[in-house]
Coordinates of C-alpha atoms and ligand atoms in Angstrom, one line a residue:
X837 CA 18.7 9.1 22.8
X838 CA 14.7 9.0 22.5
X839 CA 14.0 8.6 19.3
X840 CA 10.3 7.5 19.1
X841 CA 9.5 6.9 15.6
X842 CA 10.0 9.1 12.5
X843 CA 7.6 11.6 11.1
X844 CA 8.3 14.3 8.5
X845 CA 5.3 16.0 6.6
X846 CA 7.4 15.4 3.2
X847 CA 8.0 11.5 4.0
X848 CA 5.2 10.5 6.3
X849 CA 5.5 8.7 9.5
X850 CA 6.8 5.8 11.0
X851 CA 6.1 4.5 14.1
X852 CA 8.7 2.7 17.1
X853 CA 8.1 -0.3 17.3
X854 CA 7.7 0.0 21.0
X855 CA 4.4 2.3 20.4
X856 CA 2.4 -0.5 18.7
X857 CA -1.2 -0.5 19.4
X858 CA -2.1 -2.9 22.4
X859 CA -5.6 -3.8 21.8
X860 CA -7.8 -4.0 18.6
X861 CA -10.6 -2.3 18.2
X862 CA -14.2 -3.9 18.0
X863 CA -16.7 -1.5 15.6
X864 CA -20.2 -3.6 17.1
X865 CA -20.9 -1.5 19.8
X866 CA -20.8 1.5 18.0
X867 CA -22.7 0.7 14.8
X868 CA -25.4 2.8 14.3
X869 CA -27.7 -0.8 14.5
X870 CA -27.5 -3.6 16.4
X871 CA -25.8 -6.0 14.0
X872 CA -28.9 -8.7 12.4
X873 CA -28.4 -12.0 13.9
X874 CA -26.5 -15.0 11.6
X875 CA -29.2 -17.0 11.1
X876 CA -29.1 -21.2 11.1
X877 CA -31.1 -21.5 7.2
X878 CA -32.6 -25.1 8.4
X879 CA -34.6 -23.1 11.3
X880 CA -34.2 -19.6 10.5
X881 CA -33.1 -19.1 14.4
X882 CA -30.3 -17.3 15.3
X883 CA -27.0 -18.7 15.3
X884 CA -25.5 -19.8 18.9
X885 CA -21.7 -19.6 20.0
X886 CA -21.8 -23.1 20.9
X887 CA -22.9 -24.2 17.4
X888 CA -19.6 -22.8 16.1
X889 CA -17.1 -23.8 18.4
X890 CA -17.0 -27.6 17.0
X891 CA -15.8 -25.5 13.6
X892 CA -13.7 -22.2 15.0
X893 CA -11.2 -22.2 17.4
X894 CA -13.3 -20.8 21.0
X895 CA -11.7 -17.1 21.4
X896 CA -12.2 -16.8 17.5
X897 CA -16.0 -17.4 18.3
X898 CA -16.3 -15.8 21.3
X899 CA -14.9 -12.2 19.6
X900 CA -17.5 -12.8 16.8
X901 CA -20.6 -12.8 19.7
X902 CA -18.7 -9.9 21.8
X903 CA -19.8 -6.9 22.4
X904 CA -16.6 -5.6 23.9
X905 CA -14.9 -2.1 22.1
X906 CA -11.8 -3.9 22.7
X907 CA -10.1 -7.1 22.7
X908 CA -6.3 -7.2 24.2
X909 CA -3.5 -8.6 22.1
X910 CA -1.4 -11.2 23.1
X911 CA 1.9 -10.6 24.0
X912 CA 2.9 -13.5 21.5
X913 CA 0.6 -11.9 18.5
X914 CA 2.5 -8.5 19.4
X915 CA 5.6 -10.0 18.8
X916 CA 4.9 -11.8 16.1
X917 CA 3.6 -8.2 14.4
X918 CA 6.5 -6.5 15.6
X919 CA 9.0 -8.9 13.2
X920 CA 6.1 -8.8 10.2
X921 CA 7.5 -5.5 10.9
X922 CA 4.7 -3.9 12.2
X923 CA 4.2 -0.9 12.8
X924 CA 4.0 -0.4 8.8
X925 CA 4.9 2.9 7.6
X926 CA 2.6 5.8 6.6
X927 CA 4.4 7.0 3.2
X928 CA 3.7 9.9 1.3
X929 CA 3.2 9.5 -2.3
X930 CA 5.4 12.6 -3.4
X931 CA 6.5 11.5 -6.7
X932 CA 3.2 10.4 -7.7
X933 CA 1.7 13.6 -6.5
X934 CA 4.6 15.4 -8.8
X935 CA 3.1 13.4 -11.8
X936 CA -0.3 13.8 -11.2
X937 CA 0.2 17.7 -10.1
X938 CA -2.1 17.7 -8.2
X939 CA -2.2 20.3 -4.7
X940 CA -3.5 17.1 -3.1
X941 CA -1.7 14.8 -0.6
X942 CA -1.5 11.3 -1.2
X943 CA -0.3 9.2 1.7
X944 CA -0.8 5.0 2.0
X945 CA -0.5 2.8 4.5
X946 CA 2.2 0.2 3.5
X947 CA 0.8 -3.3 4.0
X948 CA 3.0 -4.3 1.1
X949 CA 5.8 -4.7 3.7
X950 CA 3.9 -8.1 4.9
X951 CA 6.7 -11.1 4.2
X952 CA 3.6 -13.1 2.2
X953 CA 2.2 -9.9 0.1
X954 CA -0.7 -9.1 1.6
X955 CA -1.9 -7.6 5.2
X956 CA -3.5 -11.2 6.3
X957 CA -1.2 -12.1 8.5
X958 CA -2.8 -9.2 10.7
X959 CA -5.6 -12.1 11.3
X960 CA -3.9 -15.3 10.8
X961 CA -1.7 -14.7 13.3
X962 CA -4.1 -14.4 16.2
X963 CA -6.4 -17.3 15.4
X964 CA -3.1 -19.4 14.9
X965 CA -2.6 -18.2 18.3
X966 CA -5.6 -18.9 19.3
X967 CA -5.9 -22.2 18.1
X968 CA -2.4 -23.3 18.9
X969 CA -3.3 -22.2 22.6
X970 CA -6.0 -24.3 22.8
X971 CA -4.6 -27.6 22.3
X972 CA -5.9 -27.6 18.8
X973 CA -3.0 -29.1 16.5
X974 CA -4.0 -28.9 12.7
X975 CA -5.4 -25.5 11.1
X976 CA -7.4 -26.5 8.1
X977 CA -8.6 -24.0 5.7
X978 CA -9.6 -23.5 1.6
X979 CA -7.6 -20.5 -0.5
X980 CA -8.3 -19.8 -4.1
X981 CA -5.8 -17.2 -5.2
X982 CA -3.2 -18.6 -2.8
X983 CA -3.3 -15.1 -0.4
X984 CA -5.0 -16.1 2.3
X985 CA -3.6 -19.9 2.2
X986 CA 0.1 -18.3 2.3
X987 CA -0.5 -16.1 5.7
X988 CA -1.8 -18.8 7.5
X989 CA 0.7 -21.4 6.6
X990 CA 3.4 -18.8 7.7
X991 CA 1.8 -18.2 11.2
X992 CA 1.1 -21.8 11.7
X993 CA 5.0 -22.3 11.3
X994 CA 5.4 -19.3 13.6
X995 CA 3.4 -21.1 16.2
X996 CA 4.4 -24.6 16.1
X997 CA 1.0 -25.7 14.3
X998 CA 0.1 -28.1 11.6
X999 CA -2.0 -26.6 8.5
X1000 CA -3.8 -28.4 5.6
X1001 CA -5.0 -26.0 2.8
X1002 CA -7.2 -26.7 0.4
X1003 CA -6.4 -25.4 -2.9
X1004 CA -8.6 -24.5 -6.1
X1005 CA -6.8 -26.8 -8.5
X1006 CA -7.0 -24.4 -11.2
X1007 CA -5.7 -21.1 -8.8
X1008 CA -2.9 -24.1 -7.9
X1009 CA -1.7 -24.9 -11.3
X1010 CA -2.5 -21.2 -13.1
X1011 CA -0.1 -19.9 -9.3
X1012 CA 2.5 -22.4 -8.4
X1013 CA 4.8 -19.9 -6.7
X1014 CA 1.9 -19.6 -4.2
X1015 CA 1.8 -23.2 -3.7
X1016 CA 5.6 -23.5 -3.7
X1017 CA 5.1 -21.1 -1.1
X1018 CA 2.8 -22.4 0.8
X1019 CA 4.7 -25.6 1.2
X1020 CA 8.2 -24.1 2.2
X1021 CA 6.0 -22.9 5.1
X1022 CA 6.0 -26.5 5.6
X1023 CA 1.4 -26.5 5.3
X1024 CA 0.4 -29.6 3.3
X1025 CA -1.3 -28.1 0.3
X1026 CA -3.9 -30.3 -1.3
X1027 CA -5.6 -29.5 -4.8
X1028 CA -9.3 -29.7 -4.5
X1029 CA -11.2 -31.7 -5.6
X1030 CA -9.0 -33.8 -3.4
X1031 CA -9.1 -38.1 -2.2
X1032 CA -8.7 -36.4 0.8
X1033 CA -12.8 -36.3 1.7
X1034 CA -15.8 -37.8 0.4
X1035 CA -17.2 -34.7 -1.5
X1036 CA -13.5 -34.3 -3.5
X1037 CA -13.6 -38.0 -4.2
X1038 CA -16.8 -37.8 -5.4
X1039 CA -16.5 -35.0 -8.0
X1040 CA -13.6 -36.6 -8.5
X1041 CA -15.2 -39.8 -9.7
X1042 CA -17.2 -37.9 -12.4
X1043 CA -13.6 -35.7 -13.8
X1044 CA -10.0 -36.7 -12.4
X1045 CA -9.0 -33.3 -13.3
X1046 CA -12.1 -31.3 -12.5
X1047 CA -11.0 -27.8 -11.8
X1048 CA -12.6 -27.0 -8.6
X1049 CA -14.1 -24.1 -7.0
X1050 CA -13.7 -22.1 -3.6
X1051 CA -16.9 -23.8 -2.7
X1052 CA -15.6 -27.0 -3.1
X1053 CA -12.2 -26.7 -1.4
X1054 CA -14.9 -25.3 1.4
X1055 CA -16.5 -28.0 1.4
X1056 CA -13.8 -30.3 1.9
X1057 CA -12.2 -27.9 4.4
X1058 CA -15.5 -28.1 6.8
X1059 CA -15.8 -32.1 6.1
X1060 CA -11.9 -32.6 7.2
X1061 CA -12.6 -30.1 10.4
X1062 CA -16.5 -32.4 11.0
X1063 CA -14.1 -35.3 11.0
X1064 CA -10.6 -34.9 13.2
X1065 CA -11.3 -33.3 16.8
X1066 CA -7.9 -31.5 16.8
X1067 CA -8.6 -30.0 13.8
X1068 CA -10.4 -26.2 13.4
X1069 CA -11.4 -24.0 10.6
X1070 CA -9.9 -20.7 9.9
X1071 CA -11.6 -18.2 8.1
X1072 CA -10.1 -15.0 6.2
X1073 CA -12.6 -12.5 6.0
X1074 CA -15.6 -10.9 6.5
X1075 CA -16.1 -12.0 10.0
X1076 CA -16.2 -9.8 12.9
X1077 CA -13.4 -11.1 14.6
X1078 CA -10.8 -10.5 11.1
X1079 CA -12.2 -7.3 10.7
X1080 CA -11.2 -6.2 14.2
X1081 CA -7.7 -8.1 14.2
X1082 CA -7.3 -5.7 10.8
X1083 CA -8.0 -2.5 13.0
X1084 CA -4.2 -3.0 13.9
X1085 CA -3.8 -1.0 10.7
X1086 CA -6.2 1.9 11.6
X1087 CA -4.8 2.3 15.2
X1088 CA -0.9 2.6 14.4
X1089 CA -2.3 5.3 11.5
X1090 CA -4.3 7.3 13.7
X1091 CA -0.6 7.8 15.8
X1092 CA 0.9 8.2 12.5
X1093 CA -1.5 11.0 11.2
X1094 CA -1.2 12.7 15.1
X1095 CA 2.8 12.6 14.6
X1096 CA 2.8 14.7 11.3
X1097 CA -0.6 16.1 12.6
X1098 CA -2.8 16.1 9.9
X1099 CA -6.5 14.9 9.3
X1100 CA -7.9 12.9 6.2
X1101 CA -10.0 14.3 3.7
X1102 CA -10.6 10.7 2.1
X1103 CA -10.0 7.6 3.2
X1104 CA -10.3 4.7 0.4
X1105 CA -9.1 1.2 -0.3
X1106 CA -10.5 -1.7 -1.8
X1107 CA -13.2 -4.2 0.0
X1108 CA -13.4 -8.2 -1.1
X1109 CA -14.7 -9.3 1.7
X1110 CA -14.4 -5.9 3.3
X1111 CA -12.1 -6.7 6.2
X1112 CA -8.6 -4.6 5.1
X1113 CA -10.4 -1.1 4.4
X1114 CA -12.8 -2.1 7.9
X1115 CA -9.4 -2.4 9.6
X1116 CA -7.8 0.8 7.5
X1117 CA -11.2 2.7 8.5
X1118 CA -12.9 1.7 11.8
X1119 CA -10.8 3.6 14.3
X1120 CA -10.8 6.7 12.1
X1121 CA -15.3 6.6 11.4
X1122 CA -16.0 5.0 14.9
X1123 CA -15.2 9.2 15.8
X1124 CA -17.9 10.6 12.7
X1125 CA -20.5 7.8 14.5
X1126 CA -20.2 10.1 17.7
X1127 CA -20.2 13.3 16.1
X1128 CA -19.9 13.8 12.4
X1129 CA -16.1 13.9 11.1
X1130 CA -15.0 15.2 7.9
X1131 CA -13.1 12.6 6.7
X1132 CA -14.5 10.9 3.7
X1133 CA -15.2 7.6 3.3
X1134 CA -15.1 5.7 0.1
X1135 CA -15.0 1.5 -0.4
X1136 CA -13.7 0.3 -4.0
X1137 CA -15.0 -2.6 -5.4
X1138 CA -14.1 -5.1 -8.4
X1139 CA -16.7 -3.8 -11.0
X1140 CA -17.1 -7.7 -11.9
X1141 CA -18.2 -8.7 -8.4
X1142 CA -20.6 -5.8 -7.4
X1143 CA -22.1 -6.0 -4.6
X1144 CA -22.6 -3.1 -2.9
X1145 CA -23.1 -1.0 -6.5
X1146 CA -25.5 -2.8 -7.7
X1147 CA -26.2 -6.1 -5.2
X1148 CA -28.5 -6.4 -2.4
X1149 CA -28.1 -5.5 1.2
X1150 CA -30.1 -8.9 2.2
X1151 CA -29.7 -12.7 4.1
X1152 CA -27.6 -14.6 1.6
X1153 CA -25.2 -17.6 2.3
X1154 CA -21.3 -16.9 2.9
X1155 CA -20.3 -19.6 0.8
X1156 CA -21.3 -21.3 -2.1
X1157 CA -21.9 -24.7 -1.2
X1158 CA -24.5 -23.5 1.5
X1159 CA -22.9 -25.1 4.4
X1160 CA -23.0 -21.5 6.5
X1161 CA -25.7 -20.0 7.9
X1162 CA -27.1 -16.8 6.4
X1163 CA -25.4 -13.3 7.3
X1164 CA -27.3 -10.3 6.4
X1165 CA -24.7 -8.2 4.2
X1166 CA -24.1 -6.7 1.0
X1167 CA -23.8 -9.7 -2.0
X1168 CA -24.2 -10.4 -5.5
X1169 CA -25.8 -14.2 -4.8
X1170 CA -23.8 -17.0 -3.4
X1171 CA -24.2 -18.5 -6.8
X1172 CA -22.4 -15.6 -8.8
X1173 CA -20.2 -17.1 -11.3
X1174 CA -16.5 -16.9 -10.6
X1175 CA -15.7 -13.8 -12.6
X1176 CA -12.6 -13.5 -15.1
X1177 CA -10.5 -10.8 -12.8
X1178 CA -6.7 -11.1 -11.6
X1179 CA -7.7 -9.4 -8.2
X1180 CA -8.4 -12.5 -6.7
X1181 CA -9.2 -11.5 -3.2
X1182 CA -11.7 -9.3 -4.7
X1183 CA -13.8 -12.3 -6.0
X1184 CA -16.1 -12.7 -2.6
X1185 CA -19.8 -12.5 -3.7
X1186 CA -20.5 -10.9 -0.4
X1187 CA -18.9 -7.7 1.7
X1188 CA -18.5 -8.1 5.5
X1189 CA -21.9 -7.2 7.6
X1190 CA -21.1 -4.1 10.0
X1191 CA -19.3 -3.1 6.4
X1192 CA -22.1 -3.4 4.6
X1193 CA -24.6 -2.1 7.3
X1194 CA -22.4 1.4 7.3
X1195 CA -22.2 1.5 3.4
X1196 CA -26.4 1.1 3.6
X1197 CA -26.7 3.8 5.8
X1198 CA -24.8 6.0 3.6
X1199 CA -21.4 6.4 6.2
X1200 CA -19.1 4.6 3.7
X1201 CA -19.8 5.3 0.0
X1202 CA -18.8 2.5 -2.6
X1203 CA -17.6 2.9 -6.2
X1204 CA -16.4 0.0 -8.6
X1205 CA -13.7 -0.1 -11.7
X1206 CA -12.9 -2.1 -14.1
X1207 CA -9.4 -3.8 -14.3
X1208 CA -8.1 -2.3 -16.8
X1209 CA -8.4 1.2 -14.9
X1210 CA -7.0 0.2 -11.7
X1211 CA -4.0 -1.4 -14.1
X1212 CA -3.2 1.4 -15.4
X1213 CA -2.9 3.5 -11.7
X1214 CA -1.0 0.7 -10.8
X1215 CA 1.5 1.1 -13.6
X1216 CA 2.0 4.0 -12.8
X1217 CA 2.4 3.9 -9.1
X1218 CA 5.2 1.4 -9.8
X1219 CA 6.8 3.7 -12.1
X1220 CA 6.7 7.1 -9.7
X1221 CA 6.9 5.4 -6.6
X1222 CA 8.8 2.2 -7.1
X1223 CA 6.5 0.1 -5.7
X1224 CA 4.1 -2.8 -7.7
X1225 CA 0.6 -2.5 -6.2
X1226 CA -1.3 -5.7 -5.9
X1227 CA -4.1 -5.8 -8.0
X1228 CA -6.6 -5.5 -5.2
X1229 CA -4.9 -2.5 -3.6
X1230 CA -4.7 -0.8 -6.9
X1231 CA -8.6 -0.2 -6.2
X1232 CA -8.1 2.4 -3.7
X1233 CA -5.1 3.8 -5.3
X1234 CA -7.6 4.6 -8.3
X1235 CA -9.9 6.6 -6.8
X1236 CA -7.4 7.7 -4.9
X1237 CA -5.5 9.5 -8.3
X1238 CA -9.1 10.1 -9.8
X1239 CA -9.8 12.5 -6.4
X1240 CA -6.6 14.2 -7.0
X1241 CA -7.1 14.9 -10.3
X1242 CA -10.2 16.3 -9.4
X1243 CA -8.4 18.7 -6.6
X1244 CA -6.2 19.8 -9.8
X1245 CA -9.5 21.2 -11.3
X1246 CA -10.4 22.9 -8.2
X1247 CA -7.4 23.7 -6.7
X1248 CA -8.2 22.1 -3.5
X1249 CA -5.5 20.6 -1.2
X1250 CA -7.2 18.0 0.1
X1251 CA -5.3 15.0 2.7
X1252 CA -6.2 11.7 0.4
X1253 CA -4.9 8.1 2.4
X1254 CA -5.4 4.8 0.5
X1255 CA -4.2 1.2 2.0
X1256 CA -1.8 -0.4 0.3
X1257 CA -3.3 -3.7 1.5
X1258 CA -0.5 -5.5 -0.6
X1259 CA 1.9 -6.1 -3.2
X1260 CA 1.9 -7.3 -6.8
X1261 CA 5.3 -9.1 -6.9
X1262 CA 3.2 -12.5 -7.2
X1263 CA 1.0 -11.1 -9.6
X1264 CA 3.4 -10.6 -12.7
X1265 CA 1.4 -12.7 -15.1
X1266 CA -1.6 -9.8 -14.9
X1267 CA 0.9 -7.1 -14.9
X1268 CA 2.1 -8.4 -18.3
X1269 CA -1.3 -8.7 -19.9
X1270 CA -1.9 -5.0 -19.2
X1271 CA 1.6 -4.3 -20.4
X1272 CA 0.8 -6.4 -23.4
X1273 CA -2.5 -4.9 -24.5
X1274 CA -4.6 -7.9 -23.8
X1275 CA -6.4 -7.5 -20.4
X1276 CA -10.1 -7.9 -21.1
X1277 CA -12.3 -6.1 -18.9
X1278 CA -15.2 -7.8 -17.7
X1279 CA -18.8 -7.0 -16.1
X1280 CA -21.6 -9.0 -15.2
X1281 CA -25.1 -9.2 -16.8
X1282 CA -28.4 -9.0 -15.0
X1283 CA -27.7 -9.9 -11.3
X1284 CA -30.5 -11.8 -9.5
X1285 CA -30.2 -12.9 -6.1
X1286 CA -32.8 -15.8 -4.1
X1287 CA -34.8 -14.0 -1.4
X1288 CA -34.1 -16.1 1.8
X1289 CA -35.3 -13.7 4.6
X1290 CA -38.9 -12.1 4.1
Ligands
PLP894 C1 -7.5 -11.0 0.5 C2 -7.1 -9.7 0.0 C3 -8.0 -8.6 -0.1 C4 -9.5 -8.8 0.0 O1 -9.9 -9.1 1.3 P1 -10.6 -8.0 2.3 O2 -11.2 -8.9 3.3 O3 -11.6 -7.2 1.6 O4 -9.5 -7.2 2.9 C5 -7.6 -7.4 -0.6 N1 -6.3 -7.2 -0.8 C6 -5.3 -8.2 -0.7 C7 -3.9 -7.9 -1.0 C8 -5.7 -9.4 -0.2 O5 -4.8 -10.4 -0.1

């Protein structure tokens, strides 16, 4: 027997194991721009790799500065996909598609399969890796809805590492199955403000239950890296180097699409820091940056954190205690407020830069919704297809039923594929507000962001 994979128009496609892509793919070559520089905000020059390397494990900053197409995956990152599982499946929304009757077809990529909920294992494995095969022994990083925090303590137990994480004390106590979670990985989960650095101790003095924010536990996360030499910092998002890692996603897809042999009209999913839908798309658009494609390309964002609908493409800081240097990208100001939304990995106030770069040059378009819109897709994607949507895949799923309602006006059959960057099993307690009647929706005022970069 040679069975290699499954495909059937009606089901979709999955991939054998065996055909997992080999490399990842790298979009910087093939950007329409050279990507601007990171600059360092003290002397406005341009960042160097060995400024970085005290922070980020040194294969993790050298893909950031590469200029490669591709970057090879280790045999121990490919194994540890294969029993995620990877490949993930390429599913066709039939039911849903019944409901909506609609000529369209929906397919999604299943990231929901991922053991923690969410497709971030794709990069926290590799810089695990990375780390662990550098002699480093402790990973040390911040996570505010728990997402991120959760994939990396998994792969640091994968790969024999330590991991501290520093957690939002109000994501910790308003998510303790994350943290629960996060400690059965065996990480050592601290809420922040911690006693565990200077800065924590010091907000700390002035409230013993201050609530914290991601740009505190950042804070704390750098100061703990600054001061243990076996420690490093890993980051979720937004970089080059997690976007790439995510292209895992587009590669297997393009073989799925090839084994039921269709092309996409649309491609959408939602962007937080951008690096899921980069991964979903990249493969797929680096084609229409050759030669114009036909496929569609549509980014969904959280209509509370805006930035590509209504932010600036311009130099801002990634985080919000301004300990990074300045990336050109997308943002709604590094001082936007934390905004009242249950898609937590949507709450980024900037959108990665080669992202953000395409969307400005009009490859990618971008839309926003409200939550109670992409609640109500969600709903009923759980009740036609079985499956509970996180709230930050439910994005893409959105437009993704708005475009197919729009084929049953004009009749046109169009191939729509959203990623299902992750599931909602962790995300009950939003579920039941929508189900009860009491999700607020939310959108910022007037939205005014420091020019750092004439
Ligand atoms: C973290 C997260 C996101 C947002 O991050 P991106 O970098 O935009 O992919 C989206 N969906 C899920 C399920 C996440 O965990």
């Amino acid at each position: 027997m040679t069975a290699k994979g499954y495909s059937d128009l009606n089901y979709g496609a999955n991939l054998d194991p065996e055909d997992i892509p080999r490399r990842w793919y790298n979009i910087v070559p093939d950007l329409p721009e050279k990507l601007a520089p990171m600059l360092d905000p003290k002397t406005m020059e341009p960042v160097k790799k060995s400024d970085m390397e005290r922070l980020f494990p040194k294969e993790i900053v050298k893909q950031q500065f590469s200029e490669d197409r591709y970057f090879d995956i280790p045999e121990e990152v490919l194994d540890a996909y294969r029993r995620l599982p990877r490949p993930t499946p390429l599913i066709r929304a039939r039911r849903f598609e019944e409901y909506l009757k609609t000529p369209a077809m929906i397919f999604f990529k299943g990231e929901h399969v991922s053991p923690v909920g969410s497709m971030k294992p794709n990069t926290a494995l590799p810089q695990t890796y990375y780390a662990m095969k550098q002699g480093i022994e402790l990973a040390v990083s911040e996570t505010g809805a728990g997402q991120w925090g959760s994939a990396l303590a998994m792969s640091c137990s994968l790969f024999g590492m330590k991991s501290r994480i520093y957690m939002v004390r109000v994501s910790s106590r308003q998510k303790p199955g994350r943290k629960i979670m996060m400690e059965t990985y065996g990480s050592e989960v601290l809420e922040s403000p911690s006693r565990n650095t200077k800065i924590g101790s010091k907000y700390l003095e002035s409230d013993p239950e201050h609530p914290g924010s991601l740009g505190i536990a950042i804070s704390e996360a750098v100061e703990d890296v600054l001061s243990n030499d076996n420690a490093r910092y890993l980051l979720a998002s937004s970089f080059n180097y997690a976007l790439a890692h995510q292209t895992i996603i587009g590669l297997e897809l393009e073989k799925q699409l090839e084994m039921i042999d269709i092309e996409p009209d649309l491609m959408t999913g939602a962007i937080g820091g951008g690096s899921n839908y980069s991964g979903f798309i990249y493969p797929i658009l680096s084609r229409s940056l050759r030669k114009k494609g036909e496929t569609e390309f549509v980014a969904v964002e959280s209509a509370a954190v805006p930035s590509t609908t209504r932010g600036q493409f311009t130099y801002d800081f990634a985080d919000t205690s301004e300990l990074t240097p300045l990336v050109k990208m997308y943002t709604v100001g590094h001082n936007f407020a934390n905004p009242p939304i249950h898609a937590g990995g949507l709450r980024y106030h900037g959108k990665a830069p080669s992202l953000s770069m395409l969307i400005n040059k009009g490859f990618v378009r971008s839309v926003s919704y409200t939550q109670n819109k992409i609640f109500e897709a969600a709903e009923l994607f759980a009740r036609t297809e079985g499956i509970f949507p996180a709230p930050e895949s439910a994005h893409g799923l959105r437009y993704a039923m708005d475009e197919a309602l729009r084929c049953k006006k004009t009749g046109e059959k169009k191939v729509i594929i959203f990623n299902n960057c992750g599931h909602g099993i962790l995300d009950l307690s939003a579920y039941q507000e929508y189900n009860s009647g009491k999700l607020q929706d939310w959108e910022p005022g007037e939205i005014r962001i420091p020019e750092y970069v004439k």
